[in-house]
Amino acid sequence: MTARVLVEVRGEDAARWRAALAAALPEARFVSSAEREVDYLVTWKPAADVFEHTLVRKAIFNLGAGVDHLLRVPGLPASVPIYRLSDAGMAAQMAEYAVAAVLRAFRGLDRYAASQAAGVWQPQPARERGSFGVGVMGAGVLGRAVLAALRPFGFPLRAYARTARAIEDVHVFGGDDLASFLSGCAVCICLLPATAATRDLFDARTLAWLPRGGHFVNLARGELVVDADLVAALDSGALASATLDVFRTEPLPPDHPFWHHPRVTMTPHVAAITLLRESSEQVAAGIRAVEAGAEPPGRVDRARGY
Ligand code: OXD
């Protein structure tokens, strides 16, 4: 029987996603949301009532790396497996962004920008790379790609992962070791998923575990950070900078202090853009795998929350 697929993406991208998925999976029947029963739901941030009118039989594919939005949708069927994108062109983008942020911090480019704005010619002393620790939180596909991209620069690398596993040339810290991990991060790059265990993880207490003058980079979810505590750490000079791609509310409200903070560099959730062709091909391969009785990559563990 032909697989029935519902693509539930809202906004201006919806038609592009439907066309790309239909091209990647020509053997399927793409149905409208009027259909009561489908085999597959392919979605990004679906409407809150999607499961009121749609029964999903076989699997849900999330068009993104993070499933925190999806796991909050009422009526999410408990027995249907969920798959999320795994890399699909995002790892290279994350790596580029993270390397740019680390090098900007290491070479003091923000200070030179401030000097230029003030019309001041002010060389800074060279830094010792061997004592400039760079830490990555989250050692999944994206975290490992970021670590690999950083390796050629010779910084001491560390990683923080729920379950510590060996990574070549990287000092890996496990779940209970957050304070030791953060204390060695001249730059801390957060790639952790938003779960019950990570929400508000970066507050006054944990931010204070970073070395004085450290740099905080959040490429994961805004919910991980207590904004007022981060602003206080930047205001006091405890932290030299924050590079933020994600926020509790997106778009960031116009009156939020991050917008004009001199120590904050912001981008609008673009560190790793979901790529249409790569993602559609991955979902198509996943649907074909399920149809063939195999297990595609990227299965979400609902108890863990990612
Ligand atoms: C995300 C994504 O999960 O863009 O934020 O993939």
Coordinates of C-alpha atoms and ligand atoms in Angstrom, one line a residue:
M1 CA 0.0 0.0 0.0
T2 CA 1.2 3.5 -0.8
A3 CA 2.4 5.4 2.3
R4 CA 0.3 8.4 3.2
V5 CA 2.4 11.3 4.4
L6 CA 1.1 14.5 5.9
V7 CA 3.6 17.5 5.9
E8 CA 2.6 19.9 8.7
V9 CA 4.9 22.9 8.5
R10 CA 3.4 26.3 9.1
G11 CA 4.2 29.7 7.5
E12 CA 5.7 30.7 4.2
D13 CA 8.0 27.6 4.0
A14 CA 5.2 25.1 4.0
A15 CA 4.8 24.8 0.2
R16 CA 8.6 24.5 -0.3
W17 CA 8.8 21.7 2.2
R18 CA 5.9 19.8 0.6
A19 CA 7.5 20.1 -2.8
A20 CA 10.9 19.0 -1.6
L21 CA 9.6 16.1 0.3
A22 CA 7.3 15.0 -2.6
A23 CA 10.3 15.1 -5.0
A24 CA 12.4 13.1 -2.5
L25 CA 9.7 10.5 -2.0
P26 CA 7.7 10.2 -5.3
E27 CA 6.3 6.8 -4.3
A28 CA 4.3 8.2 -1.4
R29 CA 0.9 9.9 -1.4
F30 CA 1.1 13.3 0.2
V31 CA -2.2 14.1 1.8
S32 CA -3.8 17.2 3.1
S33 CA -4.6 17.9 6.8
A34 CA -8.3 17.0 6.0
E35 CA -7.1 13.3 6.0
R36 CA -8.1 11.8 9.4
E37 CA -5.5 9.0 9.3
V38 CA -1.9 9.0 7.9
D39 CA 1.1 6.7 8.0
Y40 CA 3.7 9.5 8.5
L41 CA 3.6 13.0 9.9
V42 CA 6.6 15.1 8.8
T43 CA 6.6 18.3 10.8
W44 CA 8.2 21.3 12.4
K45 CA 6.5 23.1 15.2
P46 CA 3.0 21.7 14.3
A47 CA -0.2 23.4 15.4
A48 CA -1.3 22.5 19.0
D49 CA -4.4 20.6 17.7
V50 CA -2.7 18.5 15.1
F51 CA -3.3 15.2 16.9
E52 CA -6.9 16.1 17.5
H53 CA -7.7 15.7 13.9
T54 CA -4.9 13.4 12.6
L55 CA -4.2 9.8 13.6
V56 CA -0.5 8.9 12.8
R57 CA 0.0 5.2 12.2
K58 CA 3.7 4.6 11.7
A59 CA 6.1 7.4 12.6
I60 CA 6.7 11.1 13.1
F61 CA 9.7 12.8 11.5
N62 CA 10.8 16.1 13.0
L63 CA 12.2 18.6 10.6
G64 CA 14.9 19.8 13.0
A65 CA 17.4 18.6 15.5
G66 CA 15.5 19.7 18.6
V67 CA 12.3 17.9 19.5
D68 CA 11.4 20.0 22.5
H69 CA 8.5 21.8 20.7
L70 CA 7.1 18.5 19.4
L71 CA 7.2 16.8 22.7
R72 CA 5.0 19.5 24.2
V73 CA 2.2 19.1 21.6
P74 CA -0.9 17.8 23.3
G75 CA -2.1 14.3 22.3
L76 CA 1.3 13.3 20.9
P77 CA 0.7 9.5 20.4
A78 CA 2.8 7.6 23.0
S79 CA 3.4 4.5 20.9
V80 CA 4.5 6.1 17.6
P81 CA 8.2 6.5 17.1
I82 CA 9.7 9.9 16.6
Y83 CA 12.8 10.6 14.5
R84 CA 14.7 13.9 14.4
L85 CA 17.1 15.2 11.8
S86 CA 20.6 13.9 12.4
D87 CA 23.2 16.2 10.8
A88 CA 21.4 16.7 7.4
G89 CA 23.9 19.5 6.6
M90 CA 23.6 21.1 10.0
A91 CA 26.9 19.8 11.5
A92 CA 29.1 21.7 9.1
Q93 CA 27.2 24.9 9.7
M94 CA 27.4 24.5 13.5
A95 CA 31.1 23.8 13.2
E96 CA 31.6 27.0 11.1
Y97 CA 29.7 29.1 13.5
A98 CA 31.4 27.7 16.6
V99 CA 34.9 28.1 15.1
A100 CA 34.1 31.7 14.1
A101 CA 32.9 32.5 17.7
V102 CA 35.9 30.8 19.3
L103 CA 38.4 32.6 17.0
R104 CA 36.7 35.9 17.6
A105 CA 37.1 35.4 21.3
F106 CA 40.7 34.1 21.1
R107 CA 41.9 36.9 18.8
G108 CA 40.0 39.6 20.8
L109 CA 38.2 40.8 17.7
D110 CA 35.4 42.4 19.8
R111 CA 38.0 44.5 21.6
Y112 CA 39.5 45.6 18.3
A113 CA 36.1 46.6 17.0
A114 CA 35.6 48.7 20.2
S115 CA 39.0 50.3 19.7
Q116 CA 38.2 51.1 16.1
A117 CA 34.9 52.6 17.1
A118 CA 36.7 54.8 19.6
G119 CA 39.5 55.7 17.1
V120 CA 42.1 54.1 19.2
W121 CA 45.2 52.2 17.9
Q122 CA 45.6 49.6 20.7
P123 CA 47.5 46.3 20.0
Q124 CA 46.8 43.6 22.6
P125 CA 49.4 41.0 23.7
A126 CA 49.3 37.6 22.0
R127 CA 47.5 34.9 23.9
E128 CA 48.7 31.5 24.8
R129 CA 46.6 28.9 23.0
G130 CA 47.6 26.1 25.3
S131 CA 45.8 27.8 28.2
F132 CA 42.7 28.8 26.2
G133 CA 40.4 25.9 26.9
V134 CA 37.4 25.4 24.7
G135 CA 34.5 23.3 25.9
V136 CA 31.5 21.9 24.0
M137 CA 28.4 20.9 25.9
G138 CA 26.7 18.0 24.1
A139 CA 28.7 15.3 22.4
G140 CA 26.1 14.1 19.8
V141 CA 26.5 14.5 16.0
L142 CA 26.7 18.3 16.2
G143 CA 29.0 18.5 19.2
R144 CA 31.4 16.0 17.8
A145 CA 31.5 17.9 14.5
V146 CA 32.3 21.2 16.3
L147 CA 35.1 19.5 18.3
A148 CA 36.6 18.0 15.1
A149 CA 36.5 21.4 13.4
L150 CA 38.3 23.0 16.4
R151 CA 41.0 20.4 16.7
P152 CA 43.5 22.0 14.1
F153 CA 43.7 25.2 16.2
G154 CA 45.4 23.5 19.1
F155 CA 43.2 24.7 22.0
P156 CA 42.8 22.2 24.8
L157 CA 39.4 20.8 24.1
R158 CA 36.9 19.5 26.6
A159 CA 33.4 18.1 26.2
Y160 CA 30.5 17.7 28.6
A161 CA 28.1 14.8 27.9
R162 CA 25.3 13.2 29.9
T163 CA 27.0 9.8 29.4
A164 CA 30.8 10.4 29.1
R165 CA 32.4 8.6 26.2
A166 CA 35.9 8.8 24.9
I167 CA 36.6 11.3 22.1
E168 CA 40.1 11.5 20.6
D169 CA 42.1 14.5 22.0
V170 CA 39.2 15.7 24.1
H171 CA 38.8 15.7 27.9
V172 CA 35.3 14.4 28.4
F173 CA 33.3 15.2 31.6
G174 CA 30.2 13.3 32.6
G175 CA 26.9 14.6 34.1
D176 CA 28.0 15.3 37.6
D177 CA 31.1 17.1 36.7
L178 CA 29.7 20.4 35.4
A179 CA 31.7 22.7 37.7
S180 CA 35.0 21.1 36.8
F181 CA 34.1 21.2 33.1
L182 CA 33.0 24.9 33.1
S183 CA 36.0 26.0 35.2
G184 CA 38.3 25.1 32.3
C185 CA 36.3 26.8 29.5
A186 CA 37.7 30.1 28.2
V187 CA 34.9 29.5 25.7
C188 CA 31.9 27.4 26.5
I189 CA 29.7 26.3 23.5
C190 CA 26.3 25.0 24.5
L191 CA 24.7 22.5 22.2
L192 CA 22.6 20.7 24.8
P193 CA 19.0 19.8 24.0
A194 CA 16.2 21.5 26.0
T195 CA 14.9 19.0 28.5
A196 CA 13.6 19.0 32.0
A197 CA 17.2 18.4 33.1
T198 CA 18.7 21.4 31.2
R199 CA 16.1 24.1 31.5
D200 CA 17.6 27.1 33.3
L201 CA 20.9 25.3 33.6
F202 CA 22.9 28.5 33.1
D203 CA 22.0 30.6 36.1
A204 CA 24.1 32.8 38.4
R205 CA 25.6 29.8 40.1
T206 CA 26.7 27.8 37.1
L207 CA 27.8 30.9 35.1
A208 CA 30.1 31.8 38.0
W209 CA 31.9 28.4 37.4
L210 CA 33.2 29.8 34.1
P211 CA 36.6 31.4 34.4
R212 CA 36.6 35.2 34.8
G213 CA 36.6 36.8 31.4
G214 CA 35.2 33.7 29.8
H215 CA 33.0 33.6 26.7
F216 CA 29.6 31.9 26.5
V217 CA 28.1 30.7 23.2
N218 CA 24.6 29.4 23.1
L219 CA 23.6 27.5 19.9
A220 CA 21.1 25.2 21.5
R221 CA 17.9 26.7 23.1
G222 CA 17.2 29.9 24.9
E223 CA 15.4 28.0 27.7
L224 CA 18.8 26.8 29.0
V225 CA 19.8 30.3 30.1
V226 CA 18.4 32.5 32.8
D227 CA 18.7 35.7 30.8
A228 CA 18.9 38.2 33.8
D229 CA 21.7 36.1 35.3
L230 CA 23.6 36.2 32.0
V231 CA 23.2 39.9 31.6
A232 CA 24.4 40.4 35.2
A233 CA 27.5 38.3 34.6
L234 CA 28.3 40.3 31.4
D235 CA 27.6 43.7 33.2
S236 CA 30.0 42.8 36.0
G237 CA 32.7 41.7 33.6
A238 CA 32.7 38.2 35.1
L239 CA 32.1 37.1 31.5
A240 CA 33.7 38.9 28.5
S241 CA 31.1 38.1 26.0
A242 CA 28.1 36.0 25.0
T243 CA 27.3 34.9 21.5
L244 CA 23.7 33.9 21.2
D245 CA 21.8 32.3 18.4
V246 CA 18.8 31.1 20.4
F247 CA 16.4 32.8 22.8
R248 CA 13.6 32.0 25.1
T249 CA 11.2 34.0 22.9
E250 CA 11.9 34.1 19.2
P251 CA 11.9 36.6 17.6
L252 CA 13.6 38.3 20.5
P253 CA 11.3 41.0 21.9
P254 CA 12.5 44.5 20.8
D255 CA 12.9 45.7 24.4
H256 CA 15.1 42.7 25.5
P257 CA 18.5 43.8 27.0
F258 CA 20.4 41.4 24.7
W259 CA 19.7 43.5 21.6
H260 CA 21.9 46.4 22.6
H261 CA 24.3 44.9 25.1
P262 CA 27.9 45.8 24.2
R263 CA 29.1 42.3 25.2
V264 CA 26.4 40.3 23.3
T265 CA 26.6 39.2 19.7
M266 CA 23.3 37.9 18.4
T267 CA 22.1 36.0 15.4
P268 CA 18.4 35.0 14.7
H269 CA 18.5 31.2 15.1
V270 CA 20.6 30.6 12.0
A271 CA 23.7 28.9 13.3
A272 CA 22.5 25.7 11.5
I273 CA 19.7 26.3 9.1
T274 CA 17.6 23.3 8.2
L275 CA 18.5 22.5 4.6
L276 CA 15.6 21.6 2.3
R277 CA 17.2 19.0 0.1
E278 CA 19.4 17.3 2.6
S279 CA 16.6 17.1 5.2
S280 CA 14.0 15.9 2.7
E281 CA 16.3 13.2 1.5
Q282 CA 17.0 12.1 5.1
V283 CA 13.3 12.0 5.9
A284 CA 12.6 10.1 2.6
A285 CA 15.3 7.6 3.5
G286 CA 13.8 7.2 7.0
I287 CA 10.3 6.6 5.7
R288 CA 11.7 4.0 3.2
A289 CA 13.5 2.3 6.1
V290 CA 10.4 2.1 8.2
E291 CA 8.4 0.8 5.3
A292 CA 11.1 -1.9 4.9
G293 CA 10.9 -2.8 8.5
A294 CA 14.3 -1.2 9.4
E295 CA 15.1 1.4 12.0
P296 CA 16.2 4.8 10.6
P297 CA 18.7 6.9 12.5
G298 CA 17.7 9.7 14.8
R299 CA 15.1 7.9 17.0
V300 CA 14.0 10.1 19.9
D301 CA 14.1 8.7 23.4
R302 CA 11.1 10.4 25.0
A303 CA 12.2 9.8 28.5
R304 CA 15.5 11.6 27.9
G305 CA 13.7 14.3 25.9
Y306 CA 15.9 14.2 22.8
Ligands
OXD1 C1 16.5 23.2 15.8 C2 16.8 23.1 14.4 O1 16.2 22.2 16.4 O2 16.8 24.2 13.7 O3 16.5 24.3 16.3 O4 17.1 22.1 13.8

